[in-house]
Coordinates of C-alpha atoms and ligand atoms in Angstrom, one line a residue:
X1 CA -30.8 -86.1 78.6
X2 CA -32.1 -82.2 78.0
X3 CA -29.0 -79.6 78.3
X4 CA -28.3 -77.8 81.4
X5 CA -27.9 -74.7 79.1
X6 CA -30.6 -72.8 77.0
X7 CA -27.9 -72.1 74.4
X8 CA -25.1 -74.6 74.7
X9 CA -22.5 -72.9 72.3
X10 CA -23.0 -69.5 73.6
X11 CA -23.2 -70.1 77.3
X12 CA -19.9 -71.9 77.3
X13 CA -17.8 -70.4 74.5
X14 CA -14.2 -70.1 75.4
X15 CA -13.3 -67.0 76.5
X16 CA -11.2 -66.2 73.4
X17 CA -14.2 -66.5 71.3
X18 CA -16.4 -65.1 73.7
X19 CA -14.0 -61.8 73.6
X20 CA -13.9 -62.2 69.5
X21 CA -17.9 -61.9 69.5
X22 CA -17.5 -59.2 71.7
X23 CA -15.3 -56.9 69.4
X24 CA -17.8 -57.8 66.5
X25 CA -21.0 -57.1 68.1
X26 CA -18.9 -53.6 69.6
X27 CA -18.4 -52.5 65.8
X28 CA -21.7 -53.1 65.2
X29 CA -23.1 -51.3 67.9
X30 CA -20.7 -48.0 67.4
X31 CA -22.6 -48.3 63.9
X32 CA -25.9 -48.0 65.3
X33 CA -25.0 -45.4 68.2
X34 CA -23.6 -43.0 65.5
X35 CA -27.2 -42.6 64.0
X36 CA -28.4 -41.1 67.3
X37 CA -27.7 -37.2 68.1
X38 CA -26.2 -37.9 71.2
X39 CA -23.5 -40.3 69.8
X40 CA -22.9 -38.9 66.9
X41 CA -21.5 -35.6 68.3
X42 CA -19.7 -37.6 71.4
X43 CA -17.9 -39.9 69.0
X44 CA -17.1 -37.3 66.6
X45 CA -15.4 -35.7 69.6
X46 CA -13.3 -38.6 70.4
X47 CA -12.2 -39.5 67.2
X48 CA -12.7 -43.2 67.7
X49 CA -14.8 -45.2 65.0
X50 CA -15.6 -48.9 64.8
X51 CA -12.2 -49.4 62.9
X52 CA -10.2 -48.4 65.7
X53 CA -11.7 -51.3 67.9
X54 CA -9.3 -54.3 67.4
X55 CA -9.8 -55.8 71.1
X56 CA -12.0 -55.7 74.1
X57 CA -9.5 -53.3 76.2
X58 CA -10.1 -50.9 73.4
X59 CA -13.6 -49.6 74.4
X60 CA -11.7 -48.0 77.0
X61 CA -10.8 -45.1 74.5
X62 CA -14.6 -44.4 74.5
X63 CA -16.3 -41.9 76.4
X64 CA -18.6 -42.7 79.4
X65 CA -22.3 -42.4 79.5
X66 CA -24.1 -41.1 82.5
X67 CA -27.6 -40.8 83.7
X68 CA -27.9 -37.3 83.7
X69 CA -26.7 -37.6 79.8
X70 CA -29.8 -39.6 79.3
X71 CA -31.6 -36.9 81.1
X72 CA -30.2 -34.1 79.4
X73 CA -30.9 -35.5 76.1
X74 CA -34.9 -36.9 77.0
X75 CA -36.7 -37.9 74.8
X76 CA -35.2 -38.8 71.8
X77 CA -31.5 -37.8 71.9
X78 CA -30.1 -41.3 72.4
X79 CA -32.8 -43.0 69.4
X80 CA -30.7 -44.6 66.7
X81 CA -33.4 -45.5 64.4
X82 CA -36.5 -43.8 62.6
X83 CA -39.5 -44.0 65.0
X84 CA -41.5 -46.3 62.6
X85 CA -39.1 -48.9 63.6
X86 CA -39.8 -48.5 67.5
X87 CA -42.3 -50.7 69.1
X88 CA -41.8 -50.3 72.8
X89 CA -40.6 -47.9 75.3
X90 CA -39.8 -48.2 78.9
X91 CA -39.2 -45.4 81.5
X92 CA -38.4 -44.4 84.9
X93 CA -41.3 -42.0 86.5
X94 CA -39.6 -39.3 86.4
X95 CA -40.6 -37.5 89.8
X96 CA -37.4 -35.9 90.3
X97 CA -36.4 -34.3 86.6
X98 CA -36.9 -36.1 83.1
X99 CA -37.5 -39.6 82.9
X100 CA -34.6 -42.0 81.6
X101 CA -36.3 -43.8 78.6
X102 CA -35.1 -46.4 76.6
X103 CA -36.5 -47.5 73.2
X104 CA -36.7 -51.0 71.6
X105 CA -37.5 -52.2 68.0
X106 CA -38.7 -55.7 67.2
X107 CA -35.0 -57.1 67.3
X108 CA -34.3 -55.7 70.7
X109 CA -37.7 -57.3 72.3
X110 CA -36.7 -60.4 71.0
X111 CA -32.8 -60.3 72.2
X112 CA -34.1 -59.2 75.5
X113 CA -36.9 -62.4 75.8
X114 CA -34.1 -64.7 75.0
X115 CA -31.9 -63.4 77.3
X116 CA -34.6 -63.5 80.1
X117 CA -35.6 -67.2 78.9
X118 CA -31.7 -67.9 79.2
X119 CA -31.5 -66.6 82.5
X120 CA -34.6 -68.5 83.8
X121 CA -33.3 -71.7 82.2
X122 CA -30.4 -71.1 84.2
X123 CA -32.0 -70.9 87.5
X124 CA -33.8 -74.1 86.8
X125 CA -36.7 -73.1 85.3
X126 CA -38.3 -75.2 82.7
X127 CA -41.0 -75.0 80.4
X128 CA -43.3 -77.7 82.6
X129 CA -43.2 -74.5 85.2
X130 CA -46.3 -72.7 86.3
X131 CA -45.0 -69.1 86.4
X132 CA -46.4 -66.4 88.6
X133 CA -44.9 -63.0 88.2
X134 CA -45.7 -60.8 91.0
X135 CA -44.7 -57.7 89.8
X136 CA -46.0 -54.6 88.3
X137 CA -46.6 -54.5 84.7
X138 CA -46.2 -50.9 82.5
X139 CA -43.6 -48.9 81.8
X140 CA -41.6 -50.7 85.4
X141 CA -39.7 -53.6 83.4
X142 CA -40.2 -56.4 85.7
X143 CA -43.4 -56.8 84.5
X144 CA -43.1 -57.4 80.6
X145 CA -39.5 -57.9 80.8
X146 CA -40.5 -61.3 82.8
X147 CA -43.3 -62.1 81.1
X148 CA -41.6 -62.1 77.1
X149 CA -39.1 -64.2 79.0
X150 CA -41.3 -66.5 80.7
X151 CA -43.4 -66.9 77.9
X152 CA -40.1 -67.6 75.1
X153 CA -39.4 -70.4 77.6
X154 CA -42.5 -72.0 77.3
X155 CA -44.0 -72.2 80.9
X156 CA -47.6 -71.4 81.6
X157 CA -47.5 -67.8 82.8
X158 CA -49.7 -66.2 85.4
X159 CA -49.1 -62.2 84.9
X160 CA -50.4 -61.6 88.4
X161 CA -49.1 -57.7 88.7
X162 CA -48.2 -56.2 92.1
X163 CA -49.7 -56.4 95.4
X164 CA -53.3 -58.2 96.8
X165 CA -51.8 -60.6 98.9
X166 CA -54.9 -62.7 99.3
X167 CA -55.3 -62.8 95.7
X168 CA -51.8 -64.1 95.0
X169 CA -52.1 -66.4 97.3
X170 CA -55.2 -68.0 95.8
X171 CA -53.4 -67.7 92.3
X172 CA -50.7 -69.9 93.4
X173 CA -53.1 -72.2 95.4
X174 CA -55.8 -72.7 92.1
X175 CA -53.1 -73.0 89.4
X176 CA -50.5 -74.9 91.1
X177 CA -47.7 -72.6 91.1
X178 CA -44.5 -73.6 90.9
X179 CA -42.1 -71.0 90.2
X180 CA -42.6 -67.2 91.3
X181 CA -40.8 -63.6 90.9
X182 CA -41.1 -61.1 93.4
X183 CA -39.2 -58.3 95.2
X184 CA -37.6 -59.6 98.5
X185 CA -39.1 -57.3 100.7
X186 CA -42.6 -57.9 99.3
X187 CA -42.0 -62.0 100.1
X188 CA -41.6 -61.3 103.9
X189 CA -45.1 -59.2 104.0
X190 CA -46.9 -61.9 101.5
X191 CA -45.5 -64.7 104.1
X192 CA -47.2 -62.7 106.9
X193 CA -50.4 -63.3 104.9
X194 CA -49.5 -66.9 104.5
X195 CA -49.3 -67.0 108.3
X196 CA -52.5 -65.0 109.3
X197 CA -54.2 -67.3 107.5
X198 CA -52.7 -70.0 109.1
X199 CA -51.1 -71.5 105.9
X200 CA -47.6 -72.8 105.3
X201 CA -46.2 -72.0 102.0
X202 CA -43.5 -74.7 102.4
X203 CA -46.4 -77.3 102.4
X204 CA -49.4 -75.6 101.3
X205 CA -48.3 -74.3 97.8
X206 CA -46.1 -76.1 95.1
X207 CA -43.6 -73.4 95.0
X208 CA -40.1 -74.9 94.4
X209 CA -38.2 -71.8 93.1
X210 CA -38.3 -68.1 93.8
X211 CA -36.7 -65.6 91.6
X212 CA -35.9 -62.2 93.6
X213 CA -34.3 -59.3 92.4
X214 CA -34.9 -55.6 91.6
X215 CA -33.5 -53.9 94.9
X216 CA -30.6 -55.0 97.0
X217 CA -30.8 -57.7 99.7
X218 CA -28.5 -59.6 101.7
X219 CA -27.8 -63.3 101.5
X220 CA -29.1 -63.8 104.9
X221 CA -32.6 -62.5 103.6
X222 CA -32.2 -64.7 100.4
X223 CA -31.8 -67.5 103.2
X224 CA -34.5 -66.7 104.8
X225 CA -37.0 -66.2 102.0
X226 CA -35.9 -70.0 101.1
X227 CA -36.6 -71.0 104.6
X228 CA -40.1 -69.6 104.7
X229 CA -41.2 -70.8 101.4
X230 CA -39.3 -74.3 101.2
X231 CA -37.7 -73.1 98.0
X232 CA -34.4 -71.9 96.3
X233 CA -34.4 -68.6 95.8
X234 CA -32.0 -66.8 92.3
X235 CA -30.9 -63.8 92.8
X236 CA -32.0 -61.6 89.4
X237 CA -30.3 -58.4 88.3
X238 CA -31.0 -56.1 85.7
X239 CA -31.8 -52.2 85.3
X240 CA -33.8 -50.7 82.6
X241 CA -30.9 -48.7 80.9
X242 CA -30.0 -52.5 80.1
X243 CA -33.2 -53.3 79.2
X244 CA -34.5 -54.6 82.8
X245 CA -34.4 -58.0 84.2
X246 CA -31.9 -60.7 82.6
X247 CA -29.0 -59.1 83.0
X248 CA -27.1 -61.0 85.1
X249 CA -28.7 -64.3 87.0
X250 CA -27.7 -66.7 89.3
X251 CA -27.1 -70.4 88.4
X252 CA -28.2 -73.2 90.6
X253 CA -24.7 -73.1 92.3
X254 CA -26.2 -69.6 93.9
X255 CA -22.4 -68.7 93.7
X256 CA -22.6 -65.3 92.0
X257 CA -24.6 -63.9 88.8
X258 CA -23.4 -64.8 85.3
X259 CA -23.6 -61.7 83.6
X260 CA -24.3 -62.4 79.9
X261 CA -20.9 -61.3 78.0
X262 CA -22.3 -62.1 74.3
X263 CA -25.1 -59.0 75.1
X264 CA -22.8 -56.6 77.5
X265 CA -19.6 -55.9 78.1
X266 CA -18.5 -55.4 81.6
X267 CA -16.5 -53.1 83.2
X268 CA -15.6 -52.2 86.9
X269 CA -14.1 -49.3 87.6
X270 CA -13.1 -47.0 90.4
X271 CA -15.8 -44.6 90.8
X272 CA -13.2 -41.7 91.8
X273 CA -10.6 -42.2 89.2
X274 CA -12.8 -44.2 86.8
X275 CA -9.9 -46.4 85.8
X276 CA -10.6 -50.4 86.0
X277 CA -10.3 -52.0 89.0
X278 CA -8.3 -55.8 89.0
X279 CA -10.6 -58.7 88.9
X280 CA -12.1 -59.6 92.4
X281 CA -11.8 -55.7 93.7
X282 CA -15.4 -53.6 94.3
X283 CA -16.0 -50.8 91.8
X284 CA -18.6 -49.3 89.7
X285 CA -20.3 -51.5 87.4
X286 CA -20.2 -50.0 83.6
X287 CA -21.9 -51.4 81.1
X288 CA -22.2 -51.5 77.0
X289 CA -25.0 -53.3 75.0
X290 CA -23.9 -55.6 72.4
X291 CA -26.7 -56.4 71.1
X292 CA -29.5 -53.5 71.2
X293 CA -30.2 -51.5 67.8
X294 CA -32.8 -49.0 69.0
X295 CA -31.1 -47.2 71.5
X296 CA -27.7 -48.8 72.4
X297 CA -25.5 -47.1 75.6
X298 CA -21.8 -47.0 75.6
X299 CA -19.9 -47.6 79.0
X300 CA -22.9 -46.6 81.0
X301 CA -22.2 -45.7 84.5
X302 CA -24.7 -47.8 86.7
X303 CA -23.7 -46.5 90.3
X304 CA -24.3 -50.2 91.1
X305 CA -21.3 -51.5 93.2
X306 CA -20.0 -55.1 92.7
X307 CA -17.1 -56.8 91.8
X308 CA -16.1 -59.7 89.4
X309 CA -16.1 -63.1 91.3
X310 CA -12.5 -64.7 89.9
X311 CA -12.2 -68.0 88.9
X312 CA -14.8 -70.4 86.9
X313 CA -18.1 -71.8 87.7
X314 CA -18.9 -75.2 88.6
X315 CA -21.7 -74.9 86.1
X316 CA -19.5 -74.6 83.1
X317 CA -20.6 -71.3 81.9
X318 CA -18.2 -69.1 80.7
X319 CA -19.7 -65.9 81.5
X320 CA -17.8 -64.4 84.4
X321 CA -20.0 -63.6 87.3
X322 CA -20.8 -60.6 89.6
X323 CA -20.8 -60.8 93.1
X324 CA -24.2 -59.9 94.9
X325 CA -24.7 -55.7 94.3
X326 CA -24.5 -54.3 97.9
X327 CA -26.6 -51.1 96.6
X328 CA -25.7 -47.9 94.4
X329 CA -22.8 -45.7 95.3
X330 CA -25.7 -43.1 95.9
X331 CA -26.8 -45.6 98.9
X332 CA -23.9 -45.0 101.2
X333 CA -25.2 -42.5 104.0
X334 CA -22.3 -40.6 106.3
X335 CA -23.7 -40.7 110.1
X336 CA -21.2 -39.4 112.9
X337 CA -18.3 -39.3 110.2
X338 CA -19.0 -43.1 109.4
X339 CA -19.6 -44.1 106.0
X340 CA -22.5 -47.1 105.8
X341 CA -24.6 -48.7 103.5
X342 CA -27.9 -50.1 104.2
X343 CA -27.0 -53.6 103.6
X344 CA -24.5 -53.3 106.3
X345 CA -27.4 -53.0 108.5
X346 CA -29.8 -55.4 107.2
X347 CA -26.8 -58.2 107.3
X348 CA -26.8 -57.8 111.1
X349 CA -30.8 -57.6 111.6
X350 CA -31.5 -60.7 109.7
X351 CA -28.9 -62.6 111.6
X352 CA -31.5 -62.2 114.7
X353 CA -34.0 -64.7 114.6
X354 CA -36.5 -62.5 116.5
X355 CA -36.7 -60.2 113.7
X356 CA -39.5 -60.0 111.4
X357 CA -39.4 -58.6 107.7
X358 CA -39.1 -55.2 107.6
X359 CA -36.7 -52.1 108.8
X360 CA -36.1 -48.8 108.4
X361 CA -33.3 -46.4 108.8
X362 CA -34.2 -42.8 109.8
X363 CA -31.5 -40.1 109.8
X364 CA -32.3 -37.0 111.7
X365 CA -30.3 -34.0 113.3
X366 CA -31.1 -33.4 117.4
X367 CA -28.8 -30.7 118.9
X368 CA -26.5 -30.3 116.2
X369 CA -26.0 -34.2 116.0
X370 CA -26.5 -36.7 113.8
X371 CA -29.2 -39.4 114.9
X372 CA -29.7 -42.5 113.3
X373 CA -32.9 -44.3 114.2
X374 CA -33.4 -48.3 113.2
X375 CA -36.8 -49.4 113.7
X376 CA -36.8 -52.8 113.5
X377 CA -40.5 -55.1 113.5
X378 CA -40.0 -58.2 115.3
X379 CA -42.0 -61.3 115.0
X380 CA -45.6 -61.6 116.5
X381 CA -44.7 -63.8 119.6
X382 CA -41.6 -61.8 120.5
X383 CA -43.6 -58.7 120.4
X384 CA -45.7 -59.8 122.8
X385 CA -43.0 -60.6 125.1
X386 CA -42.3 -59.2 128.5
X387 CA -40.4 -55.8 128.6
X388 CA -37.2 -57.0 130.1
X389 CA -36.7 -59.4 127.1
X390 CA -37.5 -56.7 124.6
X391 CA -35.2 -54.3 126.3
X392 CA -32.2 -57.2 126.3
X393 CA -32.9 -57.4 122.3
X394 CA -32.8 -54.1 122.1
X395 CA -29.4 -53.6 123.7
X396 CA -28.2 -56.4 121.8
X397 CA -29.2 -55.4 118.7
X398 CA -28.0 -51.9 119.0
X399 CA -24.5 -53.1 120.2
X400 CA -24.0 -55.4 116.9
X401 CA -25.3 -52.6 114.4
X402 CA -22.3 -50.4 116.3
X403 CA -19.6 -52.9 116.1
X404 CA -20.6 -53.5 112.2
X405 CA -20.9 -49.7 111.2
X406 CA -19.3 -48.2 114.1
X407 CA -21.8 -45.5 114.7
X408 CA -24.3 -46.1 117.6
X409 CA -28.2 -46.5 116.6
X410 CA -31.1 -45.7 118.3
X411 CA -33.0 -48.9 117.9
X412 CA -36.7 -49.3 118.5
X413 CA -38.5 -52.5 118.4
X414 CA -42.0 -52.3 116.6
X415 CA -44.8 -54.9 116.0
X416 CA -45.3 -56.4 112.3
X417 CA -46.6 -54.1 110.0
X418 CA -45.8 -51.2 112.0
X419 CA -43.2 -49.6 109.6
X420 CA -45.2 -48.2 106.3
X421 CA -44.9 -50.4 103.1
X422 CA -44.4 -48.7 99.8
X423 CA -45.8 -49.5 96.6
X424 CA -42.5 -51.2 94.6
X425 CA -39.3 -51.4 95.7
X426 CA -38.7 -51.1 99.4
X427 CA -37.2 -47.8 101.1
X428 CA -34.8 -48.8 103.6
X429 CA -33.6 -44.7 104.4
X430 CA -35.1 -41.8 105.2
X431 CA -32.7 -38.9 105.5
X432 CA -34.3 -35.9 107.2
X433 CA -31.7 -34.3 107.7
X434 CA -31.9 -33.1 104.3
X435 CA -35.1 -31.1 105.4
X436 CA -34.3 -27.1 104.6
Ligands
ADP1 P1 -34.9 -47.6 89.1 O1 -33.5 -46.8 88.4 O2 -35.9 -46.6 89.2 O3 -34.6 -48.2 90.5 P2 -34.8 -50.1 87.6 O4 -35.7 -51.2 87.8 O5 -34.0 -49.8 86.4 O6 -35.0 -48.7 88.0 O7 -33.8 -50.3 88.8 C1 -32.3 -50.8 88.6 C2 -31.8 -50.8 89.5 O8 -31.9 -51.7 90.7 C3 -30.2 -51.4 89.4 O9 -29.3 -50.5 88.9 C4 -29.9 -51.7 91.0 O10 -29.3 -50.8 91.8 C5 -31.2 -52.3 91.4 N1 -31.1 -54.0 91.3 C6 -31.6 -54.8 90.5 N2 -31.8 -55.7 90.5 C7 -30.8 -56.1 91.7 C8 -30.2 -57.1 92.8 N3 -30.6 -58.4 92.5 N4 -29.5 -56.9 93.8 C9 -29.1 -55.4 93.9 N5 -30.0 -54.4 93.3 C10 -30.3 -54.6 92.2
ZN2 ZN1 -22.9 -70.8 87.4

C-alpha cells in the first residue's frame, strides 16, 4: 500500500522531536539572518544569539519583524547571502510604496517546491493527476510556487495562467484535467461560463479536486464550489513573505490547515499586547522561517487572524492545524460603531440559495451618517423573477446581515456579472469615506 504521507517521518514526527528539530533549525536560521544588514543590527541590539536558544519558547526573546521593516529596508536590507547565490525573487506590486521582496537561493526553491508537493499530496493529489494551475505566473507566488510543487510531485502540469475562461474550459476538456488550483472568487465566475455553454463541470469534466486559496473565503463558499464542480475543494494558505503557497494546507479530513512546523515556527499573539494567546483563541499569526537561507524572516507579523485548532487530526500528522483565516486585522472596518469583517457578511449571503457568486460592500457617508451598501448578485432565474419576490429577498438579506453585524445595510440585488471584476484577488470592500 502506498503511504498517505509525502514524507512519513517528518509529517508524523512526535511533538517532542519536532520541537527539537525547530530549535536546531532556528539556531541555523539565526546564523543566516545575522548576515543581513537588517538582522545584524537587530540581533546586536537585543543581544541574543543562537547560543541563547535552548527551547522553542526562547523565540520570544527575539524582536518581531513587520511589513514596514521589509519596505524600509528595500531592496537588499534583508538579504543574507551574496547576490551571486540568489536565483529568484518574488515581490508585491508596490503600488502603495516600496514593494516587499523575497529572495531565494537554490536551497530555498527546492525546499519550497517540496513543501508545496507535500501540501498537494496531503490533499490527495497524486502523480497520476493532470493539474491545471489557473493562476497568474510572474512575480505573484501562486504561479511558479504551485508549478514547482506540481512538477516535484510528478503530475502532468498545465501552466494555464489566470483568466480567459473559455480557454480554461477547453484545456480542462482537451487534457482531462483532474485537479485545478484557482482563487475561490474566480471559480464562481468560471462556473457561470460553464453554464452559459450549457456545460455542467460536475459531469462534463474529469475534475475530482480543486485547490482554493490566496484570499479569505468562508466554509459556505467552499461547499458551494464543491457542489458546483462535484469535487472536493481544499483550502490552501500562504503568503509571499513565507515563500507563497505551501505554508499550510488542509488534509483530506478538511478540518483545519496543517501548518508545516518543520519549516516554520508558529505563534498566535494578541495584536495589541503582542503576548501569546492560549491555543484555541484567535489572534495574529506570527511566523519564523526555519528552512530558508537567502532571506530568513524572524517573528514576522502576518496580520492574518486565526487560531490553532486544539487536539490531534485524524490523519495522524503531528503538525498543528490553523483554523480558516477569516481575514487580516486591517480588513476590519467600522460602520456605525460596529466592527465588521467582510467574511461575516459573506457567510450570511452564501447561506441564501438565491444568491449568485459575487458581492461588493461599499462604505460611504451621507449627511454625516455612515452607510453600508451591499450589492449582491442573484442567480439568473431569480433576477428575472417578479418584483415582490425580489423585495422579499432584499428584506430578508437586510435583516440577516443586521443580525450578524449589528449594523443595518442597504441591500441592492443585481444581476449576475453586474459587479465589476478585478484582476486577481477579489475586492470585497470599497471605502468611499476615505475620499478627501
Ligand atoms: P498580497 O499581500 O499582495 O495579497 P500574498 O499573495 O502574499 O500577497 O497574499 C498573502 C495573503 O493572502 C495572506 O497573508 C492572507 O491574508 C491571504 N490568504 C492567502 N491564502 C489564504 C487563505 N487560504 N485563506 C484566507 N486568506 C488567505
Ligand atoms: Zn490532518
